[in-house]
mmCIF file of N, CA and C in Angstrom:
data_model
loop_
_atom_site.group_PDB
_atom_site.id
_atom_site.type_symbol
_atom_site.label_atom_id
_atom_site.label_comp_id
_atom_site.label_asym_id
_atom_site.label_seq_id
_atom_site.Cartn_x
_atom_site.Cartn_y
_atom_site.Cartn_z
ATOM 1 N N VAL A 1 98.896 74.550 98.385
ATOM 2 C CA VAL A 1 99.662 74.116 97.218
ATOM 3 C C VAL A 1 100.736 75.147 96.918
ATOM 4 N N GLN A 2 101.946 74.686 96.755
ATOM 5 C CA GLN A 2 103.052 75.574 96.392
ATOM 6 C C GLN A 2 103.470 75.267 94.970
ATOM 7 N N LEU A 3 103.640 76.298 94.167
ATOM 8 C CA LEU A 3 104.042 76.137 92.776
ATOM 9 C C LEU A 3 105.449 76.684 92.587
ATOM 10 N N VAL A 4 106.272 75.956 91.857
ATOM 11 C CA VAL A 4 107.646 76.367 91.605
ATOM 12 C C VAL A 4 107.926 76.277 90.116
ATOM 13 N N GLU A 5 108.285 77.404 89.517
ATOM 14 C CA GLU A 5 108.596 77.443 88.094
ATOM 15 C C GLU A 5 110.086 77.187 87.876
ATOM 16 N N SER A 6 110.398 76.620 86.713
ATOM 17 C CA SER A 6 111.792 76.421 86.317
ATOM 18 C C SER A 6 111.858 76.337 84.799
ATOM 19 N N GLY A 7 113.089 76.394 84.276
ATOM 20 C CA GLY A 7 113.280 76.206 82.851
ATOM 21 C C GLY A 7 113.565 77.470 82.058
ATOM 22 N N GLY A 8 113.521 78.604 82.715
ATOM 23 C CA GLY A 8 113.812 79.844 82.014
ATOM 24 C C GLY A 8 115.279 79.949 81.644
ATOM 25 N N GLY A 9 115.592 80.955 80.839
ATOM 26 C CA GLY A 9 116.970 81.158 80.435
ATOM 27 C C GLY A 9 117.069 82.124 79.283
ATOM 28 N N LEU A 10 118.239 82.149 78.674
ATOM 29 C CA LEU A 10 118.514 83.024 77.532
ATOM 30 C C LEU A 10 118.498 82.190 76.260
ATOM 31 N N VAL A 11 117.770 82.651 75.262
ATOM 32 C CA VAL A 11 117.663 81.928 73.997
ATOM 33 C C VAL A 11 117.612 82.934 72.854
ATOM 34 N N GLN A 12 118.095 82.539 71.707
ATOM 35 C CA GLN A 12 118.032 83.403 70.536
ATOM 36 C C GLN A 12 116.640 83.367 69.910
ATOM 37 N N ALA A 13 116.281 84.423 69.225
ATOM 38 C CA ALA A 13 115.004 84.466 68.518
ATOM 39 C C ALA A 13 114.889 83.268 67.580
ATOM 40 N N GLY A 14 113.711 82.666 67.561
ATOM 41 C CA GLY A 14 113.483 81.471 66.780
ATOM 42 C C GLY A 14 113.717 80.187 67.541
ATOM 43 N N GLY A 15 114.310 80.297 68.712
ATOM 44 C CA GLY A 15 114.614 79.126 69.527
ATOM 45 C C GLY A 15 113.437 78.672 70.360
ATOM 46 N N SER A 16 113.703 77.666 71.203
ATOM 47 C CA SER A 16 112.655 77.060 72.034
ATOM 48 C C SER A 16 113.115 76.925 73.475
ATOM 49 N N LEU A 17 112.149 76.918 74.361
ATOM 50 C CA LEU A 17 112.369 76.631 75.777
ATOM 51 C C LEU A 17 111.146 75.890 76.288
ATOM 52 N N ARG A 18 111.362 75.058 77.320
ATOM 53 C CA ARG A 18 110.230 74.431 77.991
ATOM 54 C C ARG A 18 110.255 74.811 79.460
ATOM 55 N N LEU A 19 109.205 75.456 79.894
ATOM 56 C CA LEU A 19 109.068 75.819 81.291
ATOM 57 C C LEU A 19 108.304 74.728 82.028
ATOM 58 N N SER A 20 108.621 74.568 83.306
ATOM 59 C CA SER A 20 107.916 73.618 84.158
ATOM 60 C C SER A 20 107.341 74.339 85.362
ATOM 61 N N CYS A 21 106.191 73.861 85.803
ATOM 62 C CA CYS A 21 105.543 74.378 87.004
ATOM 63 C C CYS A 21 105.244 73.166 87.876
ATOM 64 N N ALA A 22 106.039 72.987 88.914
ATOM 65 C CA ALA A 22 105.900 71.832 89.783
ATOM 66 C C ALA A 22 105.094 72.216 91.012
ATOM 67 N N ALA A 23 104.181 71.322 91.393
ATOM 68 C CA ALA A 23 103.282 71.620 92.499
ATOM 69 C C ALA A 23 103.358 70.561 93.578
ATOM 70 N N SER A 24 103.119 70.981 94.782
ATOM 71 C CA SER A 24 102.937 70.053 95.886
ATOM 72 C C SER A 24 101.453 70.035 96.220
ATOM 73 N N GLY A 25 100.994 69.002 96.872
ATOM 74 C CA GLY A 25 99.593 68.973 97.260
ATOM 75 C C GLY A 25 98.787 67.941 96.512
ATOM 76 N N ARG A 26 97.837 67.372 97.208
ATOM 77 C CA ARG A 26 97.077 66.262 96.650
ATOM 78 C C ARG A 26 95.994 66.686 95.676
ATOM 79 N N THR A 27 95.603 67.954 95.689
ATOM 80 C CA THR A 27 94.482 68.381 94.859
ATOM 81 C C THR A 27 94.938 68.988 93.537
ATOM 82 N N PHE A 28 96.194 68.820 93.205
ATOM 83 C CA PHE A 28 96.731 69.457 92.002
ATOM 84 C C PHE A 28 95.970 69.046 90.765
ATOM 85 N N SER A 29 95.624 67.789 90.632
ATOM 86 C CA SER A 29 94.974 67.308 89.418
ATOM 87 C C SER A 29 93.572 67.884 89.249
ATOM 88 N N LYS A 30 93.013 68.505 90.278
ATOM 89 C CA LYS A 30 91.697 69.116 90.181
ATOM 90 C C LYS A 30 91.775 70.592 89.823
ATOM 91 N N SER A 31 92.968 71.131 89.771
ATOM 92 C CA SER A 31 93.142 72.565 89.584
ATOM 93 C C SER A 31 93.441 72.958 88.154
ATOM 94 N N VAL A 32 92.793 74.033 87.725
ATOM 95 C CA VAL A 32 93.233 74.710 86.510
ATOM 96 C C VAL A 32 94.582 75.360 86.827
ATOM 97 N N VAL A 33 95.502 75.299 85.894
ATOM 98 C CA VAL A 33 96.791 75.973 86.052
ATOM 99 C C VAL A 33 96.991 76.926 84.887
ATOM 100 N N GLY A 34 97.409 78.098 85.203
ATOM 101 C CA GLY A 34 97.651 79.098 84.174
ATOM 102 C C GLY A 34 99.085 79.586 84.194
ATOM 103 N N TRP A 35 99.546 79.977 83.032
ATOM 104 C CA TRP A 35 100.841 80.649 82.888
ATOM 105 C C TRP A 35 100.575 82.119 82.569
ATOM 106 N N PHE A 36 101.315 82.972 83.217
ATOM 107 C CA PHE A 36 101.263 84.404 82.979
ATOM 108 C C PHE A 36 102.695 84.894 82.791
ATOM 109 N N ARG A 37 102.836 86.090 82.259
ATOM 110 C CA ARG A 37 104.174 86.652 82.113
ATOM 111 C C ARG A 37 104.167 88.150 82.340
ATOM 112 N N MET A 38 105.291 88.665 82.817
ATOM 113 C CA MET A 38 105.443 90.089 83.043
ATOM 114 C C MET A 38 106.645 90.575 82.255
ATOM 115 N N PRO A 39 106.409 91.193 81.096
ATOM 116 C CA PRO A 39 107.527 91.755 80.324
ATOM 117 C C PRO A 39 108.146 92.932 81.072
ATOM 118 N N PRO A 40 109.386 93.283 80.782
ATOM 119 C CA PRO A 40 110.031 94.405 81.466
ATOM 120 C C PRO A 40 109.226 95.686 81.324
ATOM 121 N N GLY A 41 108.920 96.319 82.431
ATOM 122 C CA GLY A 41 108.210 97.587 82.415
ATOM 123 C C GLY A 41 106.737 97.504 82.067
ATOM 124 N N LYS A 42 106.194 96.301 82.021
ATOM 125 C CA LYS A 42 104.779 96.153 81.631
ATOM 126 C C LYS A 42 103.999 95.389 82.694
ATOM 127 N N GLU A 43 102.690 95.346 82.507
ATOM 128 C CA GLU A 43 101.819 94.627 83.414
ATOM 129 C C GLU A 43 101.908 93.123 83.136
ATOM 130 N N ARG A 44 101.593 92.368 84.165
ATOM 131 C CA ARG A 44 101.544 90.919 83.981
ATOM 132 C C ARG A 44 100.355 90.572 83.093
ATOM 133 N N GLU A 45 100.546 89.590 82.199
ATOM 134 C CA GLU A 45 99.513 89.238 81.225
ATOM 135 C C GLU A 45 99.336 87.727 81.141
ATOM 136 N N PHE A 46 98.158 87.339 80.733
ATOM 137 C CA PHE A 46 97.828 85.925 80.580
ATOM 138 C C PHE A 46 98.550 85.329 79.380
ATOM 139 N N VAL A 47 98.991 84.083 79.534
ATOM 140 C CA VAL A 47 99.648 83.364 78.432
ATOM 141 C C VAL A 47 98.826 82.140 78.024
ATOM 142 N N ALA A 48 98.555 81.258 78.969
ATOM 143 C CA ALA A 48 97.853 80.018 78.660
ATOM 144 C C ALA A 48 97.299 79.407 79.932
ATOM 145 N N ALA A 49 96.298 78.549 79.768
ATOM 146 C CA ALA A 49 95.727 77.828 80.901
ATOM 147 C C ALA A 49 95.353 76.423 80.468
ATOM 148 N N ILE A 50 95.294 75.527 81.436
ATOM 149 C CA ILE A 50 94.952 74.139 81.151
ATOM 150 C C ILE A 50 94.047 73.623 82.259
ATOM 151 N N SER A 51 93.063 72.814 81.866
ATOM 152 C CA SER A 51 92.131 72.250 82.841
ATOM 153 C C SER A 51 92.817 71.168 83.660
ATOM 154 N N GLY A 52 92.149 70.760 84.725
ATOM 155 C CA GLY A 52 92.718 69.751 85.602
ATOM 156 C C GLY A 52 92.997 68.432 84.894
ATOM 157 N N SER A 53 92.117 68.067 83.984
ATOM 158 C CA SER A 53 92.296 66.824 83.228
ATOM 159 C C SER A 53 93.321 66.959 82.122
ATOM 160 N N GLY A 54 93.606 68.186 81.734
ATOM 161 C CA GLY A 54 94.505 68.426 80.603
ATOM 162 C C GLY A 54 93.801 68.430 79.259
ATOM 163 N N LEU A 55 92.495 68.202 79.243
ATOM 164 C CA LEU A 55 91.773 68.082 77.970
ATOM 165 C C LEU A 55 91.397 69.432 77.370
ATOM 166 N N ILE A 56 91.357 70.460 78.187
ATOM 167 C CA ILE A 56 90.971 71.784 77.705
ATOM 168 C C ILE A 56 92.135 72.744 77.909
ATOM 169 N N THR A 57 92.470 73.464 76.842
ATOM 170 C CA THR A 57 93.528 74.470 76.909
ATOM 171 C C THR A 57 93.024 75.781 76.333
ATOM 172 N N TYR A 58 93.707 76.841 76.711
ATOM 173 C CA TYR A 58 93.276 78.190 76.326
ATOM 174 C C TYR A 58 94.519 79.048 76.228
ATOM 175 N N TYR A 59 94.635 79.809 75.116
ATOM 176 C CA TYR A 59 95.853 80.575 74.862
ATOM 177 C C TYR A 59 95.546 82.042 74.575
ATOM 178 N N ALA A 60 96.484 82.879 74.929
ATOM 179 C CA ALA A 60 96.429 84.255 74.468
ATOM 180 C C ALA A 60 96.721 84.271 72.974
ATOM 181 N N ASP A 61 96.134 85.212 72.270
ATOM 182 C CA ASP A 61 96.334 85.279 70.816
ATOM 183 C C ASP A 61 97.808 85.450 70.456
ATOM 184 N N SER A 62 98.542 86.129 71.309
ATOM 185 C CA SER A 62 99.936 86.435 70.995
ATOM 186 C C SER A 62 100.842 85.204 70.980
ATOM 187 N N VAL A 63 100.389 84.103 71.601
ATOM 188 C CA VAL A 63 101.231 82.902 71.659
ATOM 189 C C VAL A 63 100.608 81.709 70.953
ATOM 190 N N LYS A 64 99.382 81.868 70.500
ATOM 191 C CA LYS A 64 98.677 80.754 69.861
ATOM 192 C C LYS A 64 99.451 80.264 68.648
ATOM 193 N N GLY A 65 99.627 78.951 68.572
ATOM 194 C CA GLY A 65 100.369 78.358 67.463
ATOM 195 C C GLY A 65 101.861 78.250 67.720
ATOM 196 N N ARG A 66 102.360 78.937 68.758
ATOM 197 C CA ARG A 66 103.799 78.862 69.082
ATOM 198 C C ARG A 66 104.035 78.187 70.432
ATOM 199 N N PHE A 67 103.142 78.385 71.371
ATOM 200 C CA PHE A 67 103.278 77.820 72.718
ATOM 201 C C PHE A 67 102.278 76.687 72.896
ATOM 202 N N THR A 68 102.668 75.692 73.689
ATOM 203 C CA THR A 68 101.776 74.581 74.017
ATOM 204 C C THR A 68 101.840 74.316 75.519
ATOM 205 N N ILE A 69 100.684 74.306 76.147
ATOM 206 C CA ILE A 69 100.605 73.990 77.569
ATOM 207 C C ILE A 69 100.156 72.544 77.714
ATOM 208 N N SER A 70 100.762 71.847 78.656
ATOM 209 C CA SER A 70 100.409 70.448 78.903
ATOM 210 C C SER A 70 100.649 70.147 80.374
ATOM 211 N N ARG A 71 100.200 68.986 80.815
ATOM 212 C CA ARG A 71 100.421 68.629 82.212
ATOM 213 C C ARG A 71 100.596 67.127 82.364
ATOM 214 N N ASP A 72 101.301 66.765 83.421
ATOM 215 C CA ASP A 72 101.478 65.377 83.829
ATOM 216 C C ASP A 72 101.075 65.316 85.292
ATOM 217 N N ASN A 73 99.838 64.908 85.542
ATOM 218 C CA ASN A 73 99.347 64.904 86.914
ATOM 219 C C ASN A 73 100.065 63.869 87.785
ATOM 220 N N GLY A 74 100.608 62.852 87.154
ATOM 221 C CA GLY A 74 101.383 61.880 87.910
ATOM 222 C C GLY A 74 102.650 62.485 88.497
ATOM 223 N N LYS A 75 103.143 63.528 87.833
ATOM 224 C CA LYS A 75 104.341 64.229 88.310
ATOM 225 C C LYS A 75 103.993 65.580 88.932
ATOM 226 N N ASN A 76 102.686 65.867 89.035
ATOM 227 C CA ASN A 76 102.254 67.159 89.587
ATOM 228 C C ASN A 76 102.951 68.329 88.890
ATOM 229 N N THR A 77 103.016 68.267 87.582
ATOM 230 C CA THR A 77 103.760 69.285 86.827
ATOM 231 C C THR A 77 102.971 69.728 85.607
ATOM 232 N N VAL A 78 103.011 71.031 85.361
ATOM 233 C CA VAL A 78 102.464 71.624 84.148
ATOM 234 C C VAL A 78 103.622 72.202 83.354
ATOM 235 N N TYR A 79 103.565 72.040 82.048
ATOM 236 C CA TYR A 79 104.648 72.493 81.171
ATOM 237 C C TYR A 79 104.154 73.586 80.231
ATOM 238 N N LEU A 80 105.080 74.410 79.811
ATOM 239 C CA LEU A 80 104.805 75.375 78.754
ATOM 240 C C LEU A 80 105.931 75.255 77.737
ATOM 241 N N GLN A 81 105.624 74.619 76.624
ATOM 242 C CA GLN A 81 106.588 74.492 75.530
ATOM 243 C C GLN A 81 106.497 75.734 74.670
ATOM 244 N N MET A 82 107.590 76.436 74.540
ATOM 245 C CA MET A 82 107.610 77.696 73.810
ATOM 246 C C MET A 82 108.522 77.552 72.598
ATOM 247 N N ASN A 83 107.946 77.653 71.426
ATOM 248 C CA ASN A 83 108.690 77.550 70.168
ATOM 249 C C ASN A 83 108.631 78.874 69.420
ATOM 250 N N SER A 84 109.517 79.014 68.440
ATOM 251 C CA SER A 84 109.553 80.230 67.609
ATOM 252 C C SER A 84 109.548 81.481 68.484
ATOM 253 N N LEU A 85 110.401 81.479 69.482
ATOM 254 C CA LEU A 85 110.421 82.589 70.430
ATOM 255 C C LEU A 85 110.846 83.889 69.760
ATOM 256 N N GLU A 86 110.263 84.966 70.239
ATOM 257 C CA GLU A 86 110.515 86.302 69.720
ATOM 258 C C GLU A 86 111.011 87.184 70.860
ATOM 259 N N PRO A 87 111.749 88.237 70.542
ATOM 260 C CA PRO A 87 112.200 89.145 71.621
ATOM 261 C C PRO A 87 111.040 89.648 72.483
ATOM 262 N N GLU A 88 109.856 89.769 71.872
ATOM 263 C CA GLU A 88 108.681 90.239 72.617
ATOM 264 C C GLU A 88 108.213 89.237 73.664
ATOM 265 N N ASP A 89 108.717 88.020 73.622
ATOM 266 C CA ASP A 89 108.376 87.013 74.636
ATOM 267 C C ASP A 89 109.236 87.151 75.893
ATOM 268 N N THR A 90 110.203 88.042 75.853
ATOM 269 C CA THR A 90 111.046 88.273 77.031
ATOM 270 C C THR A 90 110.194 88.726 78.205
ATOM 271 N N ALA A 91 110.297 88.010 79.328
ATOM 272 C CA ALA A 91 109.446 88.296 80.492
ATOM 273 C C ALA A 91 109.825 87.355 81.625
ATOM 274 N N VAL A 92 109.288 87.665 82.789
ATOM 275 C CA VAL A 92 109.297 86.694 83.876
ATOM 276 C C VAL A 92 107.981 85.917 83.769
ATOM 277 N N TYR A 93 108.090 84.612 83.742
ATOM 278 C CA TYR A 93 106.920 83.753 83.573
ATOM 279 C C TYR A 93 106.526 83.151 84.918
ATOM 280 N N TYR A 94 105.223 83.210 85.199
ATOM 281 C CA TYR A 94 104.672 82.717 86.450
ATOM 282 C C TYR A 94 103.594 81.682 86.179
ATOM 283 N N CYS A 95 103.453 80.749 87.092
ATOM 284 C CA CYS A 95 102.294 79.870 87.055
ATOM 285 C C CYS A 95 101.482 80.066 88.328
ATOM 286 N N ALA A 96 100.204 79.746 88.221
ATOM 287 C CA ALA A 96 99.291 79.887 89.350
ATOM 288 C C ALA A 96 98.121 78.958 89.100
ATOM 289 N N LYS A 97 97.302 78.742 90.120
ATOM 290 C CA LYS A 97 96.184 77.835 89.941
ATOM 291 C C LYS A 97 94.864 78.543 90.173
ATOM 292 N N ALA A 98 93.834 77.983 89.596
ATOM 293 C CA ALA A 98 92.488 78.542 89.700
ATOM 294 C C ALA A 98 91.477 77.404 89.765
ATOM 295 N N THR A 99 90.237 77.764 90.031
ATOM 296 C CA THR A 99 89.190 76.744 90.115
ATOM 297 C C THR A 99 88.400 76.615 88.823
ATOM 298 N N SER A 100 88.632 77.546 87.886
ATOM 299 C CA SER A 100 87.941 77.464 86.600
ATOM 300 C C SER A 100 88.821 78.055 85.513
ATOM 301 N N MET A 101 88.550 77.673 84.283
ATOM 302 C CA MET A 101 89.331 78.161 83.151
ATOM 303 C C MET A 101 89.021 79.641 82.915
ATOM 304 N N ASN A 102 90.036 80.471 82.962
ATOM 305 C CA ASN A 102 89.859 81.886 82.711
ATOM 306 C C ASN A 102 91.221 82.527 82.539
ATOM 307 N N SER A 103 91.213 83.769 82.081
ATOM 308 C CA SER A 103 92.463 84.493 81.852
ATOM 309 C C SER A 103 92.632 85.656 82.825
ATOM 310 N N ASP A 104 91.784 85.741 83.830
ATOM 311 C CA ASP A 104 91.806 86.834 84.789
ATOM 312 C C ASP A 104 92.745 86.484 85.946
ATOM 313 N N GLN A 105 93.871 87.159 86.020
ATOM 314 C CA GLN A 105 94.854 86.802 87.043
ATOM 315 C C GLN A 105 94.313 87.011 88.456
ATOM 316 N N ALA A 106 93.297 87.846 88.617
ATOM 317 C CA ALA A 106 92.704 88.053 89.940
ATOM 318 C C ALA A 106 92.015 86.785 90.460
ATOM 319 N N ARG A 107 91.734 85.862 89.582
ATOM 320 C CA ARG A 107 91.057 84.624 89.953
ATOM 321 C C ARG A 107 92.029 83.467 90.131
ATOM 322 N N TYR A 108 93.299 83.770 90.101
ATOM 323 C CA TYR A 108 94.343 82.764 90.312
ATOM 324 C C TYR A 108 95.027 82.999 91.655
ATOM 325 N N ASN A 109 95.526 81.930 92.236
ATOM 326 C CA ASN A 109 96.250 82.064 93.500
ATOM 327 C C ASN A 109 97.412 81.086 93.541
ATOM 328 N N ASP A 110 98.085 81.058 94.690
ATOM 329 C CA ASP A 110 99.268 80.201 94.884
ATOM 330 C C ASP A 110 100.314 80.453 93.804
ATOM 331 N N TRP A 111 100.598 81.709 93.570
ATOM 332 C CA TRP A 111 101.580 82.082 92.549
ATOM 333 C C TRP A 111 102.976 81.606 92.913
ATOM 334 N N GLY A 112 103.709 81.160 91.894
ATOM 335 C CA GLY A 112 105.110 80.829 92.077
ATOM 336 C C GLY A 112 105.972 82.088 92.054
ATOM 337 N N GLN A 113 107.276 81.907 92.181
ATOM 338 C CA GLN A 113 108.208 83.041 92.224
ATOM 339 C C GLN A 113 108.595 83.514 90.831
ATOM 340 N N GLY A 114 108.337 82.729 89.828
ATOM 341 C CA GLY A 114 108.628 83.125 88.461
ATOM 342 C C GLY A 114 109.958 82.598 87.966
ATOM 343 N N THR A 115 110.073 82.496 86.652
ATOM 344 C CA THR A 115 111.319 82.124 85.995
ATOM 345 C C THR A 115 111.521 83.068 84.813
ATOM 346 N N ARG A 116 112.728 83.563 84.672
ATOM 347 C CA ARG A 116 113.001 84.610 83.677
ATOM 348 C C ARG A 116 113.351 83.999 82.334
ATOM 349 N N VAL A 117 112.722 84.538 81.295
ATOM 350 C CA VAL A 117 113.004 84.148 79.909
ATOM 351 C C VAL A 117 113.485 85.380 79.157
ATOM 352 N N THR A 118 114.631 85.270 78.540
ATOM 353 C CA THR A 118 115.168 86.367 77.747
ATOM 354 C C THR A 118 115.422 85.866 76.337
ATOM 355 N N VAL A 119 114.830 86.550 75.370
ATOM 356 C CA VAL A 119 114.984 86.169 73.963
ATOM 357 C C VAL A 119 115.764 87.278 73.266
ATOM 358 N N SER A 120 116.924 86.932 72.762
ATOM 359 C CA SER A 120 117.762 87.913 72.091
ATOM 360 C C SER A 120 117.453 87.937 70.600
ATOM 361 N N ALA A 121 117.592 89.118 70.003
ATOM 362 C CA ALA A 121 117.288 89.277 68.578
ATOM 363 C C ALA A 121 118.374 88.662 67.707
#
């Protein structure tokens, strides 16, 4: 399975962006998909994850209430709707897949190349 992120860009604080993670492969609907981000000069961190069915979601505390993860298995795509963006959300955002819901990036694979999000103050 290959994952490709898109939708990043430059936005002012308080604005919104929607990221997409498009996948190839027939088993996509069975996979947990997670979003992670790497802020400048920092370690990569967990953002959100969604179950294969889309019924279960899990968020980092730092984005809870502002970000929403969703998926359309018919389009083999997972989305990350980001609202009320803050400069601290500036990062390269990655998606990856896993076999179970978790926030441990070591348990994810098939990482995409990332999409850059920059939030200006």
